[in-house]
Amino acid sequence: MSAAFSGMLFLLSLSYSLSVSAMIEMGDEQLSKVTGQALLQMNKVIGDDLDNGTQGVTFYTAGLDALLDLNLNIEKLQLGCGGVNGVGCDLDIDNFSLGCITNSSGNCITLSPAPGTNQKVGAVNEGPQAGMEDFSIERPFFQFAIKNDDTKTLREVVGIRLGGENVSGPLSFGSLNSFSGYLNGEADVFLRGETDVAATCTSPDTCPNAGGRTRYSDASAFLGLNDGNVLNLGIYRIFYRNLTIDYGGQSRENIAAEVFGNRVTQVPIEGLALADLVDDVVDDVSINRICALTIFGSCSFIIGDGLANALLPLLKGGVGDYIKGQLANGLNITPGELNDYVLPYNLKNIHQLDVATELFGLSFQKESIRYPGYKRAMAAGWSMYAPDAFNLVIDDKVSNFVQGIAGSSNARDGNIVGLPAPYRNCWGSARFC
């Protein structure tokens, strides 16, 4: 066979192969029998100042039909530093983590409280490490906020948001130094009842004034109130230092706590109604031990239970007013302002967030923009949106609660109570990974 003839056969066979594998046009009937889904997903929402976001802005979404599982650690996360908002950073977070190390039950392990802090032990403290839980973003997307979308010459991108159709998983901070965006949760206050509690103080730890030292140094706890005359009946007088009391617990639950804005450092907690809380505690007061100071100057008249509790209507008013006065003094307000007092709480005390929402997102914008579904507009610069992400629990004995407010500046300074330390997200003994 000649070389020319062989070459012709090769070309014919190649041509035949190409014609067989070429794409063939499909009719509507054939297409109707085929199903499939694109990897890329697109969407368009026109803002209406309601659920669809800022009016006058069109939101274009470009996403992936995928699941993004993240487990990462960033030693120092700083976004929006300088720029339009001046010195400082819109988001400034030390030891930022997505995901956690879990125990054998699949629960996130909390690190041991750092020395010198008010951090608390978590629900699952340091222990055997069995697995990992990811921070998951289902169908991740970029959302572009376009202003003047209908005018080609004026059209501009005024915001970009990174989010997902569903975002869930553990997120933790070593220290949340500065926050921009929206963060909300709930605050619960549980004040536990006590028995045989001294109204004033004991020596030396809780009693800077020796004159107010309680007579009952063996009491179960000490409220730490300043001493004063509760009742004066002429022949004998009753002072706070000469009685102990019993009372039940009280609670305030599901108090809304939210923070929004640019470069904020505290979350305001409204609705505690501290004066009403004191009244509820005092209404349940009963006398445990009491003695009266006689005209001879000694506290030798021991009042029986019957007489002591008969005096309760007089004692309750005095004790309640006195506690309110001490709380107000510790907060630098008047007793009349207790019910409306907004308790500040430092964001640095929040170390764990458990995210489960379709609205979680990280964004940056040229001007104030409310993205579709958002409750609040995000200010110019970088922002994080994390709804229903934390629970602030104040769970303590009444004596510790009162003493913590009346005896120190912790409450008014934003540190009324610590929260659990960050989640562990480093395997083994690594300090930060």
Short mmCIF file of C-alpha atoms in Angstrom, two decimals:
data_model
loop_
_atom_site.label_atom_id
_atom_site.label_comp_id
_atom_site.label_asym_id
_atom_site.label_seq_id
_atom_site.Cartn_x
_atom_site.Cartn_y
_atom_site.Cartn_z
CA MET A 1 0.00 0.00 0.00
CA SER A 2 1.40 3.38 -1.00
CA ALA A 3 2.11 6.08 1.55
CA ALA A 4 -0.33 8.44 -0.18
CA PHE A 5 -3.17 5.93 -0.01
CA SER A 6 -2.45 5.20 3.67
CA GLY A 7 -2.56 8.91 4.48
CA MET A 8 -5.91 9.28 2.74
CA LEU A 9 -7.40 6.42 4.77
CA PHE A 10 -6.15 8.08 8.02
CA LEU A 11 -7.80 11.41 7.12
CA LEU A 12 -11.08 9.70 6.22
CA SER A 13 -11.15 7.79 9.51
CA LEU A 14 -10.36 10.96 11.48
CA SER A 15 -13.11 12.85 9.68
CA TYR A 16 -15.58 10.08 10.46
CA SER A 17 -14.61 10.05 14.13
CA LEU A 18 -15.03 13.81 14.45
CA SER A 19 -18.42 13.76 12.79
CA VAL A 20 -19.66 11.05 15.16
CA SER A 21 -18.52 12.89 18.35
CA ALA A 22 -19.70 16.35 17.31
CA MET A 23 -22.46 18.07 19.38
CA ILE A 24 -25.98 17.42 18.13
CA GLU A 25 -28.81 19.92 18.48
CA MET A 26 -31.58 18.75 20.83
CA GLY A 27 -35.22 19.63 20.42
CA ASP A 28 -37.57 20.85 23.15
CA GLU A 29 -38.99 17.38 23.67
CA GLN A 30 -35.52 15.93 24.19
CA LEU A 31 -34.47 18.77 26.51
CA SER A 32 -37.56 18.25 28.67
CA LYS A 33 -36.28 14.77 29.52
CA VAL A 34 -32.94 16.06 30.82
CA THR A 35 -32.41 17.41 34.35
CA GLY A 36 -29.40 19.18 35.82
CA GLN A 37 -28.25 21.98 38.07
CA ALA A 38 -25.73 24.71 37.50
CA LEU A 39 -22.76 25.14 39.80
CA LEU A 40 -23.19 28.91 39.63
CA GLN A 41 -26.36 30.52 41.01
CA MET A 42 -27.43 34.08 40.28
CA ASN A 43 -30.11 36.28 41.80
CA LYS A 44 -31.33 39.87 41.70
CA VAL A 45 -33.24 41.76 44.41
CA ILE A 46 -34.46 45.34 44.15
CA GLY A 47 -34.28 47.23 47.46
CA ASP A 48 -37.57 48.54 48.86
CA ASP A 49 -36.60 49.75 52.39
CA LEU A 50 -38.39 46.66 53.73
CA ASP A 51 -37.17 43.04 53.66
CA ASN A 52 -35.38 43.61 50.36
CA GLY A 53 -32.89 46.11 51.73
CA THR A 54 -32.10 49.76 51.06
CA GLN A 55 -34.38 51.45 48.54
CA GLY A 56 -32.61 52.69 45.42
CA VAL A 57 -30.08 49.86 45.58
CA THR A 58 -30.16 46.68 43.50
CA PHE A 59 -28.56 43.58 44.97
CA TYR A 60 -26.97 41.03 42.64
CA THR A 61 -25.99 37.68 44.13
CA ALA A 62 -23.46 35.31 42.59
CA GLY A 63 -23.03 32.05 44.46
CA LEU A 64 -21.93 28.44 44.28
CA ASP A 65 -24.12 25.40 44.79
CA ALA A 66 -21.59 23.98 47.24
CA LEU A 67 -20.86 23.43 50.92
CA LEU A 68 -17.84 25.23 52.33
CA ASP A 69 -16.54 23.75 55.62
CA LEU A 70 -13.99 25.93 57.38
CA ASN A 71 -11.65 25.33 60.28
CA LEU A 72 -9.22 28.18 60.62
CA ASN A 73 -7.40 30.36 63.11
CA ILE A 74 -6.30 33.95 62.64
CA GLU A 75 -4.03 35.32 65.34
CA LYS A 76 -4.90 38.95 64.58
CA LEU A 77 -7.89 39.90 62.41
CA GLN A 78 -8.05 43.59 61.55
CA LEU A 79 -10.32 44.98 58.83
CA GLY A 80 -11.10 48.57 57.88
CA CYS A 81 -8.12 50.14 59.61
CA GLY A 82 -7.76 53.86 58.94
CA GLY A 83 -9.60 54.83 55.77
CA VAL A 84 -13.01 56.49 55.89
CA ASN A 85 -13.47 55.87 59.61
CA GLY A 86 -10.12 57.29 60.71
CA VAL A 87 -7.64 55.88 63.19
CA GLY A 88 -8.38 52.38 64.47
CA CYS A 89 -10.07 49.37 62.88
CA ASP A 90 -13.70 48.58 62.10
CA LEU A 91 -13.12 44.97 63.17
CA ASP A 92 -10.25 44.24 65.55
CA ILE A 93 -10.15 40.70 66.95
CA ASP A 94 -7.36 38.77 68.67
CA ASN A 95 -7.23 34.98 68.16
CA PHE A 96 -10.20 34.67 65.81
CA SER A 97 -11.32 31.06 65.20
CA LEU A 98 -13.86 29.33 63.00
CA GLY A 99 -14.64 25.79 64.16
CA CYS A 100 -13.63 23.92 67.30
CA ILE A 101 -12.14 20.74 68.73
CA THR A 102 -14.79 18.41 70.18
CA ASN A 103 -14.97 15.73 72.84
CA SER A 104 -16.27 12.20 72.26
CA SER A 105 -19.87 13.48 72.44
CA GLY A 106 -19.27 15.98 69.65
CA ASN A 107 -19.44 19.04 71.93
CA CYS A 108 -16.98 21.92 71.58
CA ILE A 109 -14.24 21.98 74.22
CA THR A 110 -13.72 25.29 76.02
CA LEU A 111 -10.21 26.42 76.89
CA SER A 112 -9.28 26.85 80.55
CA PRO A 113 -9.85 30.42 81.78
CA ALA A 114 -6.84 32.64 81.16
CA PRO A 115 -5.02 33.74 84.34
CA GLY A 116 -5.89 37.23 85.54
CA THR A 117 -9.22 37.37 83.66
CA ASN A 118 -12.87 36.99 84.63
CA GLN A 119 -13.36 34.13 82.15
CA LYS A 120 -15.47 31.21 83.33
CA VAL A 121 -15.23 27.47 82.85
CA GLY A 122 -17.25 26.32 79.84
CA ALA A 123 -19.93 23.67 79.53
CA VAL A 124 -17.24 21.24 78.35
CA ASN A 125 -13.90 22.07 79.93
CA GLU A 126 -10.47 20.92 78.75
CA GLY A 127 -10.39 17.16 78.30
CA PRO A 128 -9.87 14.34 75.79
CA GLN A 129 -9.97 15.54 72.19
CA ALA A 130 -11.94 13.33 69.82
CA GLY A 131 -12.83 15.31 66.71
CA MET A 132 -13.50 18.64 65.03
CA GLU A 133 -16.60 20.68 64.23
CA ASP A 134 -16.46 22.93 61.19
CA PHE A 135 -17.87 26.37 60.56
CA SER A 136 -20.07 25.63 57.54
CA ILE A 137 -21.32 27.91 54.78
CA GLU A 138 -23.96 26.33 52.56
CA ARG A 139 -24.15 27.83 49.06
CA PRO A 140 -21.60 30.61 49.68
CA PHE A 141 -22.10 33.79 47.69
CA PHE A 142 -20.96 37.31 46.98
CA GLN A 143 -23.70 39.93 46.99
CA PHE A 144 -23.08 43.20 45.17
CA ALA A 145 -25.00 46.34 46.13
CA ILE A 146 -25.42 48.47 42.99
CA LYS A 147 -26.64 52.05 43.16
CA ASN A 148 -28.32 53.71 40.13
CA ASP A 149 -28.56 50.35 38.41
CA ASP A 150 -30.81 51.72 35.66
CA THR A 151 -28.37 54.46 34.64
CA LYS A 152 -25.25 53.25 32.87
CA THR A 153 -23.27 56.44 33.45
CA LEU A 154 -24.08 56.63 37.18
CA ARG A 155 -24.08 52.94 38.08
CA GLU A 156 -21.65 52.07 40.90
CA VAL A 157 -20.89 49.31 43.37
CA VAL A 158 -21.50 50.66 46.88
CA GLY A 159 -21.19 47.43 48.87
CA ILE A 160 -20.05 43.81 48.72
CA ARG A 161 -21.22 41.13 51.12
CA LEU A 162 -19.87 37.62 51.67
CA GLY A 163 -22.48 35.24 53.04
CA GLY A 164 -24.32 31.97 52.53
CA GLU A 165 -27.84 30.59 52.28
CA ASN A 166 -27.21 28.90 55.62
CA VAL A 167 -24.26 29.56 57.93
CA SER A 168 -23.69 27.48 61.05
CA GLY A 169 -21.00 26.48 63.48
CA PRO A 170 -18.83 27.66 66.37
CA LEU A 171 -16.95 30.95 66.23
CA SER A 172 -14.75 32.33 68.99
CA PHE A 173 -12.65 35.33 69.94
CA GLY A 174 -9.71 35.69 72.23
CA SER A 175 -10.54 39.39 72.55
CA LEU A 176 -13.14 41.35 70.59
CA ASN A 177 -11.46 44.75 70.75
CA SER A 178 -13.62 46.64 68.27
CA PHE A 179 -16.80 45.64 66.46
CA SER A 180 -18.72 47.12 63.55
CA GLY A 181 -22.01 45.80 62.26
CA TYR A 182 -24.80 44.03 64.13
CA LEU A 183 -24.60 41.50 66.96
CA ASN A 184 -27.46 40.42 69.16
CA GLY A 185 -28.47 37.78 71.65
CA GLU A 186 -30.20 37.40 74.99
CA ALA A 187 -29.35 38.12 78.61
CA ASP A 188 -30.63 35.99 81.49
CA VAL A 189 -30.28 36.91 85.16
CA PHE A 190 -30.62 34.17 87.76
CA LEU A 191 -30.21 35.28 91.38
CA ARG A 192 -30.06 32.30 93.71
CA GLY A 193 -31.66 32.38 97.14
CA GLU A 194 -29.65 32.02 100.35
CA THR A 195 -30.07 31.44 104.07
CA ASP A 196 -28.44 33.06 107.10
CA VAL A 197 -26.92 35.94 105.13
CA ALA A 198 -25.35 38.85 107.00
CA ALA A 199 -26.49 42.22 105.71
CA THR A 200 -23.12 43.95 106.14
CA CYS A 201 -19.58 42.61 105.94
CA THR A 202 -16.97 40.50 107.67
CA SER A 203 -13.30 41.05 108.37
CA PRO A 204 -10.97 41.41 106.63
CA ASP A 205 -11.89 40.72 103.01
CA THR A 206 -15.27 42.41 102.63
CA CYS A 207 -15.18 44.98 105.40
CA PRO A 208 -13.19 48.15 104.86
CA ASN A 209 -15.11 49.82 107.71
CA ALA A 210 -14.59 47.93 110.97
CA GLY A 211 -17.57 49.74 112.53
CA GLY A 212 -19.94 47.99 110.14
CA ARG A 213 -18.59 44.53 110.78
CA THR A 214 -21.38 41.99 111.27
CA ARG A 215 -22.01 40.42 114.63
CA TYR A 216 -22.43 37.06 112.91
CA SER A 217 -19.04 36.21 111.43
CA ASP A 218 -20.22 32.63 110.85
CA ALA A 219 -22.96 33.71 108.43
CA SER A 220 -23.19 31.84 105.12
CA ALA A 221 -22.62 34.99 103.04
CA PHE A 222 -22.30 38.75 103.36
CA LEU A 223 -24.26 41.30 101.33
CA GLY A 224 -21.61 43.93 101.97
CA LEU A 225 -24.04 46.78 102.68
CA ASN A 226 -22.91 49.71 104.76
CA ASP A 227 -24.19 49.55 108.30
CA GLY A 228 -27.20 51.59 109.28
CA ASN A 229 -30.14 51.82 111.67
CA VAL A 230 -32.96 49.64 110.35
CA LEU A 231 -35.40 50.22 113.17
CA ASN A 232 -35.46 52.53 116.22
CA LEU A 233 -38.08 51.77 118.87
CA GLY A 234 -36.56 53.89 121.60
CA ILE A 235 -35.64 51.26 124.18
CA TYR A 236 -33.78 49.27 121.58
CA ARG A 237 -32.47 49.72 118.06
CA ILE A 238 -31.77 47.28 115.26
CA PHE A 239 -28.76 47.75 112.97
CA TYR A 240 -27.94 45.88 109.77
CA ARG A 241 -24.78 44.50 111.36
CA ASN A 242 -26.89 42.71 113.97
CA LEU A 243 -29.12 40.56 111.78
CA THR A 244 -29.02 37.78 109.20
CA ILE A 245 -31.75 37.03 106.69
CA ASP A 246 -33.10 34.32 104.39
CA TYR A 247 -34.56 34.91 100.91
CA GLY A 248 -35.50 33.01 97.78
CA GLY A 249 -34.22 33.35 94.23
CA GLN A 250 -35.39 35.63 91.45
CA SER A 251 -34.79 35.73 87.72
CA ARG A 252 -35.09 37.89 84.62
CA GLU A 253 -35.00 35.92 81.38
CA ASN A 254 -34.91 36.57 77.63
CA ILE A 255 -33.78 40.17 77.94
CA ALA A 256 -32.88 41.48 74.49
CA ALA A 257 -29.25 42.51 74.08
CA GLU A 258 -28.07 43.98 70.79
CA VAL A 259 -25.25 46.13 69.53
CA PHE A 260 -24.95 47.85 66.18
CA GLY A 261 -22.91 50.66 64.72
CA ASN A 262 -19.32 51.37 63.91
CA ARG A 263 -16.34 50.51 66.14
CA VAL A 264 -18.38 49.80 69.25
CA THR A 265 -16.90 48.14 72.33
CA GLN A 266 -19.93 47.55 74.59
CA VAL A 267 -23.38 46.01 74.31
CA PRO A 268 -26.15 47.82 76.27
CA ILE A 269 -28.48 45.59 78.29
CA GLU A 270 -31.88 47.18 78.85
CA GLY A 271 -34.87 45.95 80.83
CA LEU A 272 -33.17 44.63 83.97
CA ALA A 273 -35.49 46.77 86.17
CA LEU A 274 -33.09 46.57 89.11
CA ALA A 275 -35.41 48.31 91.60
CA ASP A 276 -38.21 45.84 90.89
CA LEU A 277 -35.69 43.00 91.16
CA VAL A 278 -34.70 44.19 94.65
CA ASP A 279 -38.37 44.46 95.65
CA ASP A 280 -39.00 40.88 94.51
CA VAL A 281 -36.05 39.64 96.57
CA VAL A 282 -37.01 41.65 99.67
CA ASP A 283 -40.66 40.53 99.50
CA ASP A 284 -39.40 37.01 100.18
CA VAL A 285 -37.14 37.99 103.11
CA SER A 286 -37.42 36.37 106.51
CA ILE A 287 -35.30 36.94 109.60
CA ASN A 288 -32.85 34.21 110.54
CA ARG A 289 -30.90 35.72 113.46
CA ILE A 290 -31.28 39.13 115.06
CA CYS A 291 -30.39 41.02 118.19
CA ALA A 292 -31.31 44.52 119.30
CA LEU A 293 -29.01 47.17 120.75
CA THR A 294 -30.42 48.17 124.13
CA ILE A 295 -30.24 51.53 125.86
CA PHE A 296 -27.35 50.10 127.84
CA GLY A 297 -25.26 49.90 124.67
CA SER A 298 -25.02 46.13 124.27
CA CYS A 299 -26.68 43.92 121.67
CA SER A 300 -28.01 41.56 124.32
CA PHE A 301 -31.70 41.49 123.50
CA ILE A 302 -32.19 38.47 121.24
CA ILE A 303 -35.51 38.80 119.47
CA GLY A 304 -37.53 35.62 118.96
CA ASP A 305 -38.70 34.44 115.57
CA GLY A 306 -42.29 35.54 116.16
CA LEU A 307 -41.42 39.11 117.07
CA ALA A 308 -38.70 39.31 114.45
CA ASN A 309 -41.01 38.33 111.63
CA ALA A 310 -43.73 40.60 113.00
CA LEU A 311 -41.26 43.41 112.37
CA LEU A 312 -40.75 42.31 108.75
CA PRO A 313 -43.05 44.94 107.19
CA LEU A 314 -40.85 47.61 108.78
CA LEU A 315 -37.64 45.76 108.02
CA LYS A 316 -38.49 45.00 104.39
CA GLY A 317 -38.97 48.62 103.48
CA GLY A 318 -35.75 49.62 105.18
CA VAL A 319 -33.71 46.76 103.75
CA GLY A 320 -35.12 47.27 100.25
CA ASP A 321 -34.47 51.00 100.23
CA TYR A 322 -31.01 50.48 101.62
CA ILE A 323 -30.05 47.88 99.02
CA LYS A 324 -31.36 50.15 96.26
CA GLY A 325 -29.32 53.01 97.64
CA GLN A 326 -26.17 50.89 97.72
CA LEU A 327 -26.72 49.61 94.17
CA ALA A 328 -27.37 53.10 92.89
CA ASN A 329 -24.24 54.37 94.60
CA GLY A 330 -22.19 51.58 93.01
CA LEU A 331 -23.57 52.48 89.56
CA ASN A 332 -23.18 56.26 90.05
CA ILE A 333 -26.91 56.90 89.62
CA THR A 334 -29.86 57.72 91.88
CA PRO A 335 -32.22 55.06 93.29
CA GLY A 336 -34.98 56.47 91.10
CA GLU A 337 -32.96 55.59 88.01
CA LEU A 338 -32.43 51.91 88.85
CA ASN A 339 -35.37 50.56 86.85
CA ASP A 340 -34.29 52.38 83.70
CA TYR A 341 -30.58 51.71 84.10
CA VAL A 342 -28.91 50.36 80.97
CA LEU A 343 -26.14 47.99 82.02
CA PRO A 344 -23.02 48.23 79.82
CA TYR A 345 -21.24 45.01 78.96
CA ASN A 346 -17.81 44.90 77.36
CA LEU A 347 -17.59 42.94 74.13
CA LYS A 348 -14.14 41.78 75.23
CA ASN A 349 -15.93 39.48 77.68
CA ILE A 350 -17.71 37.61 74.86
CA HIS A 351 -15.56 34.73 73.60
CA GLN A 352 -17.99 32.24 72.04
CA LEU A 353 -20.63 32.61 69.33
CA ASP A 354 -22.77 29.77 68.05
CA VAL A 355 -23.96 30.78 64.61
CA ALA A 356 -27.05 29.27 62.96
CA THR A 357 -28.61 31.67 60.47
CA GLU A 358 -28.97 32.47 56.79
CA LEU A 359 -28.07 36.11 57.48
CA PHE A 360 -24.53 35.86 58.89
CA GLY A 361 -22.20 37.86 56.71
CA LEU A 362 -19.06 39.92 56.35
CA SER A 363 -19.30 43.03 54.21
CA PHE A 364 -17.72 46.32 53.28
CA GLN A 365 -19.59 49.29 51.88
CA LYS A 366 -18.99 52.81 50.68
CA GLU A 367 -22.04 54.16 52.51
CA SER A 368 -24.73 52.94 54.91
CA ILE A 369 -26.37 49.89 53.32
CA ARG A 370 -29.04 47.53 54.64
CA TYR A 371 -28.69 44.23 52.82
CA PRO A 372 -31.78 42.06 52.11
CA GLY A 373 -33.09 40.47 55.31
CA TYR A 374 -30.94 42.61 57.59
CA LYS A 375 -32.54 44.30 60.60
CA ARG A 376 -30.03 47.15 60.63
CA ALA A 377 -28.06 49.04 58.02
CA MET A 378 -24.32 48.42 57.91
CA ALA A 379 -22.26 51.61 58.29
CA ALA A 380 -19.58 52.66 55.82
CA GLY A 381 -16.51 50.47 56.17
CA TRP A 382 -16.24 46.81 57.18
CA SER A 383 -19.06 45.10 59.08
CA MET A 384 -20.07 41.74 60.51
CA TYR A 385 -23.70 40.67 60.86
CA ALA A 386 -24.32 37.97 63.50
CA PRO A 387 -27.93 37.68 64.72
CA ASP A 388 -28.99 35.53 67.71
CA ALA A 389 -25.39 34.61 68.33
CA PHE A 390 -24.76 34.81 72.08
CA ASN A 391 -26.35 34.35 75.49
CA LEU A 392 -25.18 36.45 78.43
CA VAL A 393 -25.98 34.59 81.66
CA ILE A 394 -25.64 36.26 85.05
CA ASP A 395 -26.07 33.35 87.45
CA ASP A 396 -24.99 34.04 91.01
CA LYS A 397 -26.06 34.29 94.59
CA VAL A 398 -27.90 37.47 95.55
CA SER A 399 -25.11 38.37 97.97
CA ASN A 400 -22.44 38.19 95.26
CA PHE A 401 -24.62 40.17 92.84
CA VAL A 402 -25.27 42.98 95.33
CA GLN A 403 -21.71 43.06 96.62
CA GLY A 404 -20.35 43.04 93.06
CA ILE A 405 -22.32 46.17 92.21
CA ALA A 406 -22.23 48.00 95.53
CA GLY A 407 -18.65 47.13 96.43
CA SER A 408 -16.80 47.66 93.14
CA SER A 409 -16.93 49.44 89.80
CA ASN A 410 -17.10 46.18 87.81
CA ALA A 411 -20.76 46.52 86.84
CA ARG A 412 -20.64 50.13 85.69
CA ASP A 413 -17.33 49.45 83.92
CA GLY A 414 -18.92 46.69 81.82
CA ASN A 415 -17.56 43.65 83.66
CA ILE A 416 -20.41 42.54 85.91
CA VAL A 417 -19.69 38.90 85.10
CA GLY A 418 -17.31 36.87 82.98
CA LEU A 419 -18.30 34.43 80.25
CA PRO A 420 -16.70 31.12 79.20
CA ALA A 421 -13.26 31.25 77.57
CA PRO A 422 -12.87 30.69 73.80
CA TYR A 423 -13.41 27.30 72.20
CA ARG A 424 -10.38 25.11 71.71
CA ASN A 425 -9.47 25.00 68.04
CA CYS A 426 -5.88 23.74 68.26
CA TRP A 427 -5.13 20.03 68.28
CA GLY A 428 -2.84 18.78 71.00
CA SER A 429 -0.75 21.25 72.99
CA ALA A 430 -0.38 24.00 70.37
CA ARG A 431 -0.95 27.46 71.83
CA PHE A 432 -2.43 28.88 68.67
CA CYS A 433 -2.64 27.13 65.33
#
